[in-house]
GROMACS .gro file of C-alpha atoms in nm:
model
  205
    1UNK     CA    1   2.731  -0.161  -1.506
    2UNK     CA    2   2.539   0.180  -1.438
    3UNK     CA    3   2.233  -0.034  -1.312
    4UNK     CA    4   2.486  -0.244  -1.092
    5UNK     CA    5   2.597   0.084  -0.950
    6UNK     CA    6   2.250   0.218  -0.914
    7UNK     CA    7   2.172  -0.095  -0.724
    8UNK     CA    8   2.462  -0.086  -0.501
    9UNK     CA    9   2.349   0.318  -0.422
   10UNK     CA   10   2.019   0.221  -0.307
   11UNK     CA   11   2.140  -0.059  -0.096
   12UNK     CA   12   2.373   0.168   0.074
   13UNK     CA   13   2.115   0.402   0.105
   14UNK     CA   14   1.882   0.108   0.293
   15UNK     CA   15   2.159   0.083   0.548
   16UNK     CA   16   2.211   0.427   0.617
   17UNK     CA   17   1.837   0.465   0.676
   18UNK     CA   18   1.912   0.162   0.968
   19UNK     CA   19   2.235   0.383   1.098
   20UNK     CA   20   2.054   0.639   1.154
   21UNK     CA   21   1.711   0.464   1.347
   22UNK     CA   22   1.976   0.426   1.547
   23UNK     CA   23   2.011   0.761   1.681
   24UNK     CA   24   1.659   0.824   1.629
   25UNK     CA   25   1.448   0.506   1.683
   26UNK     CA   26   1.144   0.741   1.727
   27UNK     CA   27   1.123   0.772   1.387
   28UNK     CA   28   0.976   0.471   1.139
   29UNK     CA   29   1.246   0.342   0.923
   30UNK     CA   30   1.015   0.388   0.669
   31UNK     CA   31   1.023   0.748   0.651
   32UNK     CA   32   1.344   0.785   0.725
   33UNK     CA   33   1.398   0.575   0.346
   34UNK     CA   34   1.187   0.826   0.201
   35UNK     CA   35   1.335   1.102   0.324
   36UNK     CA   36   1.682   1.011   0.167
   37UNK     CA   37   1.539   0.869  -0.156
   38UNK     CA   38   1.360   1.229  -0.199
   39UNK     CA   39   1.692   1.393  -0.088
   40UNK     CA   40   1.879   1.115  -0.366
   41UNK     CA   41   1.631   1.266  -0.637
   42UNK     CA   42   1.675   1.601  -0.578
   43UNK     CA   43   2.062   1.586  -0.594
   44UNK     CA   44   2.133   1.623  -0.991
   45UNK     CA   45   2.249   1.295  -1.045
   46UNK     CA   46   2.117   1.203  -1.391
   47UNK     CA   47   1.956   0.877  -1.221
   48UNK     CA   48   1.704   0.760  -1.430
   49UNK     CA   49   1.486   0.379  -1.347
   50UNK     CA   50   1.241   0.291  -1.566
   51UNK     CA   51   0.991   0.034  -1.346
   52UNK     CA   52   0.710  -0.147  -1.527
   53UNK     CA   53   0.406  -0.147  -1.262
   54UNK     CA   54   0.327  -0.475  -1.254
   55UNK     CA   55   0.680  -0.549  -1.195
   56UNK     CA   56   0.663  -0.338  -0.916
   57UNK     CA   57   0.384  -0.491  -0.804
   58UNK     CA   58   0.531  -0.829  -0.828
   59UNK     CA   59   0.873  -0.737  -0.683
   60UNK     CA   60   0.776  -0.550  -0.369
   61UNK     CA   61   0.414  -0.508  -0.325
   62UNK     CA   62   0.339  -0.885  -0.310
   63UNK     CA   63   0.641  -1.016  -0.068
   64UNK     CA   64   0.550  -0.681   0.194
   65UNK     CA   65   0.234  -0.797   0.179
   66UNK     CA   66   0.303  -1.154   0.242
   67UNK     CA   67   0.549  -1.099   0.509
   68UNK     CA   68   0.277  -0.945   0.692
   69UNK     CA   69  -0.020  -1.124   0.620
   70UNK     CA   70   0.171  -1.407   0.754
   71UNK     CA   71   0.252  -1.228   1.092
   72UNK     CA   72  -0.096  -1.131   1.172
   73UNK     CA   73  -0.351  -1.303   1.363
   74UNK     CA   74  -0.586  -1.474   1.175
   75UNK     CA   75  -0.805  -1.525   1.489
   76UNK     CA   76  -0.841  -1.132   1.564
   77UNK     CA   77  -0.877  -1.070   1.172
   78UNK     CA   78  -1.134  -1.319   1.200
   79UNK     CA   79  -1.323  -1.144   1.502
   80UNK     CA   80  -1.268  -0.814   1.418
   81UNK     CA   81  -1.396  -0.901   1.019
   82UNK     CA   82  -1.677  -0.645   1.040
   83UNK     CA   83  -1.481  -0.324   1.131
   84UNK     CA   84  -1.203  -0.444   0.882
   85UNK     CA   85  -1.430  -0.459   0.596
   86UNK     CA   86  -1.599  -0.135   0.668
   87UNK     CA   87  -1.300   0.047   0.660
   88UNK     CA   88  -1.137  -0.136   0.400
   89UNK     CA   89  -1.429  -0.047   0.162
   90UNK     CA   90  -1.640   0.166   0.325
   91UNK     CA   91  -1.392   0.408   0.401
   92UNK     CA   92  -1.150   0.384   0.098
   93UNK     CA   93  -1.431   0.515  -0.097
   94UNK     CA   94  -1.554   0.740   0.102
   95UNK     CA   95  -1.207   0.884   0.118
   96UNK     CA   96  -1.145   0.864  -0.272
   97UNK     CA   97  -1.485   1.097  -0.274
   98UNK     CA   98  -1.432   1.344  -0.037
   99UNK     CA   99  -1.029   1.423  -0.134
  100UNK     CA  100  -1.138   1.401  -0.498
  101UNK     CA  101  -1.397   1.670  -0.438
  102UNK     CA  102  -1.157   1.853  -0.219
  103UNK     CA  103  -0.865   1.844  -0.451
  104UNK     CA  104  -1.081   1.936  -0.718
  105UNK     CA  105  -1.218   2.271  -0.501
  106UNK     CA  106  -0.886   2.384  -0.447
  107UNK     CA  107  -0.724   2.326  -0.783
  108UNK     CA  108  -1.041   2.382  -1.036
  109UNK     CA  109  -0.778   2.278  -1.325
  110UNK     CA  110  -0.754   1.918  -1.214
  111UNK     CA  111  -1.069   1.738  -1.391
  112UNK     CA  112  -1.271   1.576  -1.143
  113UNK     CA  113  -1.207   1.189  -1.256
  114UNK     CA  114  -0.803   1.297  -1.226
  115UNK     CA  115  -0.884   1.421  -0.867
  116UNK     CA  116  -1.046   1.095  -0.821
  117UNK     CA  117  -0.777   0.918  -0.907
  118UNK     CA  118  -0.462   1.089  -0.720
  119UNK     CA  119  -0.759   1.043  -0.423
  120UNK     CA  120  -0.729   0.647  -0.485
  121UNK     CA  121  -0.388   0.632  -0.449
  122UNK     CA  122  -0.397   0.773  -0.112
  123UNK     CA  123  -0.664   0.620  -0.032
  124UNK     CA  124  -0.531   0.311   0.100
  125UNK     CA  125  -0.339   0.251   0.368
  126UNK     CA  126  -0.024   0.046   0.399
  127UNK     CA  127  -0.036  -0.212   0.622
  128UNK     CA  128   0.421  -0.141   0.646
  129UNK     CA  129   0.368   0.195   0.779
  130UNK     CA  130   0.106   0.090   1.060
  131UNK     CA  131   0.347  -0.196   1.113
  132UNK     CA  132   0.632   0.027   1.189
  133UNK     CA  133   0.452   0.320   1.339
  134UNK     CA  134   0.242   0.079   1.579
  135UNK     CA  135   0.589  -0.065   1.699
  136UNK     CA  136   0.745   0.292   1.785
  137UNK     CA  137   0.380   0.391   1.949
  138UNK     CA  138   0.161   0.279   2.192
  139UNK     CA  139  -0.123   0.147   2.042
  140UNK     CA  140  -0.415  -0.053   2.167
  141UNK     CA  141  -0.382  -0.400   2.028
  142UNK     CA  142  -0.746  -0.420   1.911
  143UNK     CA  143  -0.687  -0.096   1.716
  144UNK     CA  144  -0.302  -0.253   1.560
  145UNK     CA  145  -0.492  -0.575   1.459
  146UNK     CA  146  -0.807  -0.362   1.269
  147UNK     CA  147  -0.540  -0.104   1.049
  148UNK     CA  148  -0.386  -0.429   1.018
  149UNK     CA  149  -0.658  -0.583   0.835
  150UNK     CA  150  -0.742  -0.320   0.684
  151UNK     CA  151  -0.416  -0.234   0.484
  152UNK     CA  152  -0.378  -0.642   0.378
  153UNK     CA  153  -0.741  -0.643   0.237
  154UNK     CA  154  -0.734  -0.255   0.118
  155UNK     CA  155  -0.614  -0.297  -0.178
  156UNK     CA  156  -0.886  -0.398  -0.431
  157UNK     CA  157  -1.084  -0.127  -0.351
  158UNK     CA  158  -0.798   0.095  -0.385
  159UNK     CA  159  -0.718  -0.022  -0.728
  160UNK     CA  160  -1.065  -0.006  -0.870
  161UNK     CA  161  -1.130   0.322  -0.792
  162UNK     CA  162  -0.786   0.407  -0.946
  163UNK     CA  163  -0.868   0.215  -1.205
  164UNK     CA  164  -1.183   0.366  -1.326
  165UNK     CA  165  -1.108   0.697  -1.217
  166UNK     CA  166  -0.837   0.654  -1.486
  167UNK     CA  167  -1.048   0.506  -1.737
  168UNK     CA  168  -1.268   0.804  -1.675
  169UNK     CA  169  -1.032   1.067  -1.730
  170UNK     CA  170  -0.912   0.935  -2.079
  171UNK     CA  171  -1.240   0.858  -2.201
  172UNK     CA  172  -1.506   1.003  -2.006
  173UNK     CA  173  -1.703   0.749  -1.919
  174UNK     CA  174  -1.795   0.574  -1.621
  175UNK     CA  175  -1.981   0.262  -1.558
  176UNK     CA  176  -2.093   0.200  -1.184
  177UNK     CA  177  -2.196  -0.153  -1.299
  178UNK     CA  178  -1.854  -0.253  -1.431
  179UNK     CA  179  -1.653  -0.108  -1.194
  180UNK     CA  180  -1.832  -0.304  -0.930
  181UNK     CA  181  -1.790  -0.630  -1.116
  182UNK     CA  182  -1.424  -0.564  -1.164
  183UNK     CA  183  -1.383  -0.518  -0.760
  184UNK     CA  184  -1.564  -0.855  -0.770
  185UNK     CA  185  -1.326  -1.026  -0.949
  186UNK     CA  186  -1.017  -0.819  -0.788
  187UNK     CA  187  -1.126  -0.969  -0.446
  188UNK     CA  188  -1.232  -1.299  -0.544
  189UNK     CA  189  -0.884  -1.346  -0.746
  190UNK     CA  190  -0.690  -1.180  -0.467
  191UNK     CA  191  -0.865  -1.452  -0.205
  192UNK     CA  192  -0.832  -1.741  -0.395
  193UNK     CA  193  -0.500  -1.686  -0.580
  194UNK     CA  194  -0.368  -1.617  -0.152
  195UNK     CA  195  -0.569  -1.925  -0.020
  196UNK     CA  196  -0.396  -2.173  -0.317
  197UNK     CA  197  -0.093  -2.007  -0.251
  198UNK     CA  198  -0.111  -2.092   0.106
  199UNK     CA  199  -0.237  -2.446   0.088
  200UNK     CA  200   0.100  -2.473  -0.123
  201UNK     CA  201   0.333  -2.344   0.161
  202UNK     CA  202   0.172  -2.534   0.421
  203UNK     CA  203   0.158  -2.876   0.241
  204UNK     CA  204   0.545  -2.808   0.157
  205UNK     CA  205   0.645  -2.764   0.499
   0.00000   0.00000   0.00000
């Protein structure tokens, strides 16, 4: 029953966050969901969910991302395929090494492989946020469909540098070889697993 309820609160907090676009639709409904779920935490509540990641992943991560792979243009992420993949692993590791440096500068305390790894989760960016910022702003089309592309194809990179940034940190170890083969296999799995899965959905319809 306490779950139920929990449920229910975060529905109604889903709506509120679409009341109150209303009034200010110059702000992402995004951020205004965050804003209220940090103002939800900080009110002592005793609310407590327990989320497996890859449940996460599965629940939320996966149908966002489907939703908008399927509205973009497979033509411009086809023509624009070289500044995509630059950024989307080019720049994702370039970030994870400059914010991990920089994180570690300013707080010496953080171990260099942990500052890597908080770096990797920012690293990415999220293809809903550019989605619902690029609707509220005027943004050249050329430069909607690249940070499109970028944030669906993003995420391996992100995740391996996580990964092993992680695995770093609680061992100390870090193979450059291994991690590159496990990005291999992240993006090959990702592509194929999303290709099947689309020869599925078209042959059904």
């Amino acid at each position: 029953m306490e779950f139920f309820l929990i449920i229910l609160l975060l529905l109604g907090i889903i709506g509120l966050s679409n009341f109150i676009n209303h009034f200010f639709p110059f702000i992402p409904v995004p951020l205004i969901q965050i804003a209220l779920g940090v103002s939800l935490a900080a009110v002592p509540l005793g609310i407590h969910i327990e989320l497996e990641p890859e449940l996460f992943f599965v629940l939320f991560i996966a149908p966002l991302l489907f939703y908008d792979g399927k509205n973009v243009s497979r033509h411009e992420l086809w023509k624009l395929r070289k500044p995509i993949f630059m950024l989307a692993l080019g720049l994702v590791f370039l970030t994870v090494l400059v914010i991990g440096y920089l994180i570690h500068w300013l707080i010496p305390s953080i171990p260099l492989s942990a500052a890597f790894a908080l770096a990797a989760i920012l690293s990415p960016t999220d293809v809903v946020a550019v989605g619902a910022i690029s609707s509220r702003v005027k943004i050249p089309k050329t430069i909607t469909h690249i940070l499109e592309g970028e944030g669906l194809m993003n995420d391996a990179s992100g995740l391996v540098a996580f990964k092993f940034a992680v695995a770093a940190t609680v061992t100390g170890v870090f193979s450059l070889a291994e991690a590159s083969v496990s990005f291999v296999v992240i993006a090959l799995g990702g592509f194929l697993g999303g290709a099947l899965l689309a020869y599925i959905i078209i042959r059904l319809k």
